[in-house]
Short mmCIF file of C-alpha atoms in Angstrom, two decimals:
data_model
loop_
_atom_site.label_atom_id
_atom_site.label_comp_id
_atom_site.label_asym_id
_atom_site.label_seq_id
_atom_site.Cartn_x
_atom_site.Cartn_y
_atom_site.Cartn_z
CA GLN Z 1390 -0.14 0.24 0.27
CA GLN Z 1391 1.79 3.05 -1.19
CA GLN Z 1392 0.87 6.01 1.38
CA VAL Z 1393 3.07 8.69 -0.11
CA LYS Z 1394 4.31 8.72 -4.01
CA GLN Z 1395 7.69 9.91 -5.32
CA SER Z 1396 8.53 11.27 -8.39
CA PRO Z 1397 10.63 10.82 -10.76
CA GLN Z 1398 12.01 7.97 -10.35
CA SER Z 1399 15.59 9.48 -11.14
CA LEU Z 1400 17.08 12.85 -12.08
CA ILE Z 1401 19.73 14.13 -13.87
CA VAL Z 1402 21.37 17.80 -12.90
CA GLN Z 1403 24.08 19.61 -13.97
CA LYS Z 1404 26.07 21.33 -11.40
CA GLY Z 1405 25.44 24.34 -10.35
CA GLY Z 1406 21.39 23.56 -11.17
CA ILE Z 1407 18.47 22.91 -9.45
CA SER Z 1408 17.09 19.74 -8.43
CA ILE Z 1409 13.57 19.12 -7.27
CA ILE Z 1410 11.95 16.15 -6.09
CA ASN Z 1411 8.14 15.73 -4.88
CA CYS Z 1412 5.98 13.25 -2.82
CA ALA Z 1413 2.67 13.14 -2.36
CA TYR Z 1414 0.70 11.76 0.24
CA GLU Z 1415 -2.14 10.57 0.63
CA ASN Z 1416 -3.10 9.83 4.72
CA THR Z 1417 -4.28 13.24 6.07
CA ALA Z 1418 -3.62 11.94 9.65
CA PHE Z 1419 0.35 12.62 8.24
CA ASP Z 1420 2.16 15.06 10.78
CA TYR Z 1421 5.84 14.97 9.82
CA PHE Z 1422 7.98 14.90 6.86
CA PRO Z 1423 11.43 14.08 6.91
CA TRP Z 1424 13.82 13.47 3.92
CA TYR Z 1425 16.19 11.42 3.70
CA GLN Z 1426 20.03 10.93 1.58
CA GLN Z 1427 21.37 7.33 0.99
CA PHE Z 1428 24.51 6.75 -0.92
CA PRO Z 1429 25.47 2.96 -1.92
CA GLY Z 1430 26.34 0.88 0.98
CA LYS Z 1431 25.01 3.44 3.68
CA GLY Z 1432 21.69 3.78 5.33
CA PRO Z 1433 19.41 6.80 4.80
CA ALA Z 1434 20.85 9.69 6.51
CA LEU Z 1435 18.30 12.76 7.58
CA LEU Z 1436 18.73 15.64 6.08
CA ILE Z 1437 16.37 17.64 6.79
CA ALA Z 1438 12.16 17.87 7.89
CA ILE Z 1439 9.25 19.67 8.08
CA ARG Z 1440 6.26 19.68 10.01
CA PRO Z 1441 2.90 21.19 8.46
CA ASP Z 1442 2.35 24.13 10.87
CA VAL Z 1443 5.34 25.66 7.90
CA SER Z 1444 4.74 26.24 4.20
CA GLU Z 1445 8.52 25.59 3.74
CA LYS Z 1446 12.32 25.04 5.88
CA LYS Z 1447 15.51 26.13 4.60
CA GLU Z 1448 18.33 24.85 5.59
CA GLY Z 1449 21.68 25.57 3.75
CA ARG Z 1450 20.80 24.20 0.24
CA PHE Z 1451 18.49 22.42 0.98
CA THR Z 1452 14.92 23.53 0.91
CA ILE Z 1453 11.67 22.00 1.78
CA SER Z 1454 8.30 23.76 0.26
CA PHE Z 1455 4.74 22.07 1.95
CA ASN Z 1456 1.83 22.38 0.54
CA LYS Z 1457 -0.86 20.93 3.24
CA SER Z 1458 -4.34 21.53 1.46
CA ALA Z 1459 -2.44 19.79 -1.95
CA LYS Z 1460 -1.16 17.08 1.02
CA GLN Z 1461 1.99 17.99 -1.18
CA PHE Z 1462 5.86 18.00 -0.71
CA SER Z 1463 9.10 18.95 -2.34
CA LEU Z 1464 12.57 18.94 -1.95
CA HIS Z 1465 14.33 21.90 -3.62
CA ILE Z 1466 18.83 21.28 -4.02
CA MET Z 1467 20.23 24.59 -4.74
CA ASP Z 1468 23.80 24.65 -6.55
CA SER Z 1469 23.86 21.07 -7.00
CA GLN Z 1470 26.92 19.66 -6.56
CA PRO Z 1471 27.96 16.29 -7.54
CA GLY Z 1472 29.20 15.26 -4.01
CA ASP Z 1473 24.87 15.96 -4.00
CA SER Z 1474 24.52 13.00 -5.90
CA ALA Z 1475 22.38 9.74 -3.98
CA THR Z 1476 19.54 8.15 -3.90
CA TYR Z 1477 16.44 10.43 -1.96
CA PHE Z 1478 13.61 9.06 -0.09
CA CYS Z 1479 11.02 11.54 1.52
CA ALA Z 1480 8.99 9.85 4.42
CA ALA Z 1481 5.94 10.40 6.86
CA THR Z 1482 4.90 9.78 9.85
CA ASP Z 1483 1.88 10.31 12.22
CA ILE Z 1484 2.31 11.37 15.72
CA ASN Z 1485 -0.91 9.27 16.91
CA PHE Z 1486 0.46 5.89 15.76
CA GLY Z 1487 2.01 6.10 19.26
CA ASN Z 1488 5.53 4.98 17.17
CA GLU Z 1489 7.93 6.14 14.69
CA LYS Z 1490 7.02 4.43 12.35
CA LEU Z 1491 8.11 5.80 9.01
CA THR Z 1492 6.49 5.43 6.35
CA PHE Z 1493 8.74 6.46 2.69
CA GLY Z 1494 8.33 6.64 -0.89
CA THR Z 1495 9.63 5.31 -3.81
CA GLY Z 1496 13.20 7.23 -3.91
CA THR Z 1497 15.13 9.61 -6.21
CA ARG Z 1498 18.32 8.71 -7.58
CA LEU Z 1499 20.29 12.32 -8.06
CA THR Z 1500 23.37 11.44 -10.44
CA ILE Z 1501 24.80 15.62 -11.13
CA ILE Z 1502 26.71 15.74 -13.82
CA PRO Z 1503 29.65 18.77 -14.11
CA ASP B 1485 31.08 8.14 18.45
CA ALA B 1486 30.41 4.14 17.00
CA GLY B 1487 27.14 4.76 14.85
CA VAL B 1488 24.63 2.47 14.41
CA THR B 1489 25.97 -1.34 13.47
CA GLN B 1490 24.54 -4.21 12.57
CA SER B 1491 26.25 -7.81 11.19
CA PRO B 1492 26.31 -9.43 8.94
CA THR B 1493 27.28 -7.25 6.35
CA HIS B 1494 26.36 -9.99 4.17
CA LEU B 1495 24.41 -13.09 4.17
CA ILE B 1496 23.64 -15.90 1.82
CA LYS B 1497 20.61 -18.67 3.20
CA THR B 1498 18.54 -20.53 1.57
CA ARG B 1499 14.82 -20.89 1.17
CA GLY B 1500 12.82 -22.13 4.69
CA GLN B 1501 16.67 -21.69 6.37
CA HIS B 1502 16.24 -19.52 9.23
CA VAL B 1503 18.01 -16.21 9.47
CA THR B 1504 19.06 -13.15 12.63
CA LEU B 1505 20.27 -10.08 12.45
CA ARG B 1506 21.96 -7.85 14.90
CA CYS B 1507 22.18 -4.44 15.54
CA SER B 1508 23.50 -2.85 18.12
CA PRO B 1509 22.02 1.54 18.69
CA ILE B 1510 23.91 4.45 19.27
CA SER B 1511 25.00 4.79 23.02
CA GLY B 1512 22.55 6.53 24.90
CA HIS B 1513 19.73 5.58 22.32
CA LYS B 1514 16.88 2.80 23.57
CA SER B 1515 14.56 3.33 20.80
CA VAL B 1516 15.75 0.86 18.27
CA SER B 1517 13.33 -0.24 14.21
CA TRP B 1518 13.64 -2.56 12.04
CA TYR B 1519 12.99 -1.69 7.86
CA GLN B 1520 13.10 -3.74 5.29
CA GLN B 1521 14.69 -2.45 1.25
CA VAL B 1522 13.60 -3.87 -1.22
CA LEU B 1523 16.13 -3.00 -4.36
CA GLY B 1524 14.66 -0.07 -5.89
CA GLN B 1525 12.62 0.77 -3.10
CA GLY B 1526 12.38 2.81 -0.36
CA PRO B 1527 13.09 1.47 3.29
CA GLN B 1528 9.70 -0.89 4.59
CA PHE B 1529 9.26 -0.63 8.89
CA ILE B 1530 8.96 -3.82 10.13
CA PHE B 1531 8.91 -3.34 13.77
CA GLN B 1532 9.74 -0.77 16.60
CA TYR B 1533 10.83 -1.66 20.23
CA TYR B 1534 11.33 0.56 23.17
CA GLU B 1535 13.04 0.09 26.44
CA LYS B 1536 12.70 -4.14 25.16
CA GLU B 1537 8.34 -3.78 24.48
CA GLU B 1538 6.85 -3.45 21.17
CA ARG B 1539 6.06 -0.48 20.46
CA GLY B 1540 5.14 -1.27 16.82
CA ARG B 1541 4.93 -3.89 13.99
CA GLY B 1542 3.99 -3.66 9.91
CA ASN B 1543 2.35 -5.18 7.74
CA PHE B 1544 4.92 -8.55 7.91
CA PRO B 1545 4.13 -12.26 8.55
CA ASP B 1546 4.49 -13.84 11.78
CA ARG B 1547 7.07 -15.77 10.24
CA PHE B 1548 9.60 -12.22 11.74
CA SER B 1549 10.14 -11.57 15.19
CA ALA B 1550 12.12 -9.27 17.16
CA ARG B 1551 13.62 -8.47 20.34
CA GLN B 1552 15.05 -6.13 22.52
CA PHE B 1553 18.10 -6.58 25.44
CA PRO B 1554 18.72 -4.55 28.52
CA ASN B 1555 21.76 -3.16 26.60
CA TYR B 1556 19.23 -2.16 24.12
CA SER B 1557 20.73 -4.08 20.66
CA SER B 1558 18.81 -5.91 18.46
CA GLU B 1559 18.07 -9.36 16.76
CA LEU B 1560 15.79 -9.52 13.86
CA ASN B 1561 14.56 -12.99 13.25
CA VAL B 1562 13.42 -14.80 9.94
CA ASN B 1563 12.06 -18.09 9.99
CA ALA B 1564 11.10 -20.35 7.39
CA LEU B 1565 12.81 -17.84 4.08
CA LEU B 1566 11.28 -17.30 0.97
CA LEU B 1567 13.00 -15.96 -1.89
CA GLY B 1568 11.56 -12.40 -1.92
CA ASP B 1569 13.00 -12.10 1.73
CA SER B 1570 16.34 -10.85 -0.41
CA ALA B 1571 16.71 -7.27 0.71
CA LEU B 1572 18.37 -4.79 2.97
CA TYR B 1573 17.52 -5.37 6.53
CA LEU B 1574 18.40 -1.86 8.36
CA CYS B 1575 18.24 -1.24 11.81
CA ALA B 1576 17.40 2.92 12.93
CA SER B 1577 18.11 3.84 16.47
CA SER B 1578 16.55 6.97 18.18
CA LEU B 1579 16.80 8.48 21.71
CA VAL B 1580 13.62 7.63 22.56
CA GLY B 1581 10.99 6.67 19.61
CA ARG B 1582 9.03 9.17 19.74
CA SER B 1583 7.77 10.14 15.71
CA THR B 1584 9.63 13.48 15.82
CA ASP B 1585 13.01 11.44 17.18
CA THR B 1586 15.57 11.60 14.43
CA GLN B 1587 15.93 8.12 13.35
CA TYR B 1588 19.81 6.94 12.76
CA PHE B 1589 20.42 3.93 10.04
CA GLY B 1590 22.83 1.55 10.21
CA PRO B 1591 24.70 0.33 6.87
CA GLY B 1592 21.95 -2.31 6.90
CA THR B 1593 22.76 -6.45 6.41
CA ARG B 1594 22.39 -7.67 2.75
CA LEU B 1595 20.59 -10.86 3.36
CA THR B 1596 20.69 -13.05 -0.51
CA VAL B 1597 17.77 -16.01 -0.29
CA LEU B 1598 18.23 -18.54 -2.66
#
């Protein structure tokens, strides 16, 4: 049961460009939305996260935009660098679960070319 | 500081066998969660344990079980292995297992079932 839909599946961006990854969710009880970055052979690492009471959160070159009414959120990577090449996962969780279950999207493989 | 550690790194089993995967959380973390990541997909939640008690279970058959020890390390057991159990098994730890706690993932155990 896919509750978080992520697109695109893969993305190629030139160095210095803007990388944009989109996610949409169905469960209106979701209220915490983290993004994870995964390099080959490594586990996912938290990149940035947002709660639905704000529409945007920025940390360095990474920005999350959140549209609660549309049930969509996106990750923007400004001035993309070759070191950003990785697989990115959006995720969501529901504090009413009483646990920390993360529901992940299917991932976006990002490649930054020189 | 050591991150989340998992053992073994790789494992090859045949159908019908049993497997035990191990996880040591970050020092001071009391919550451990297990995820299954099939190639090309996002991680799927299997279990969460906090203070040796199961706090959450994902949509996995009873062949999957886990436990947490007094030192907060954890084991994931899978019985009667199927080909479809081939995946990367990730362990994540967090301080107290709240939905907004940052989950720190280990590098995973790659299980191949032949």
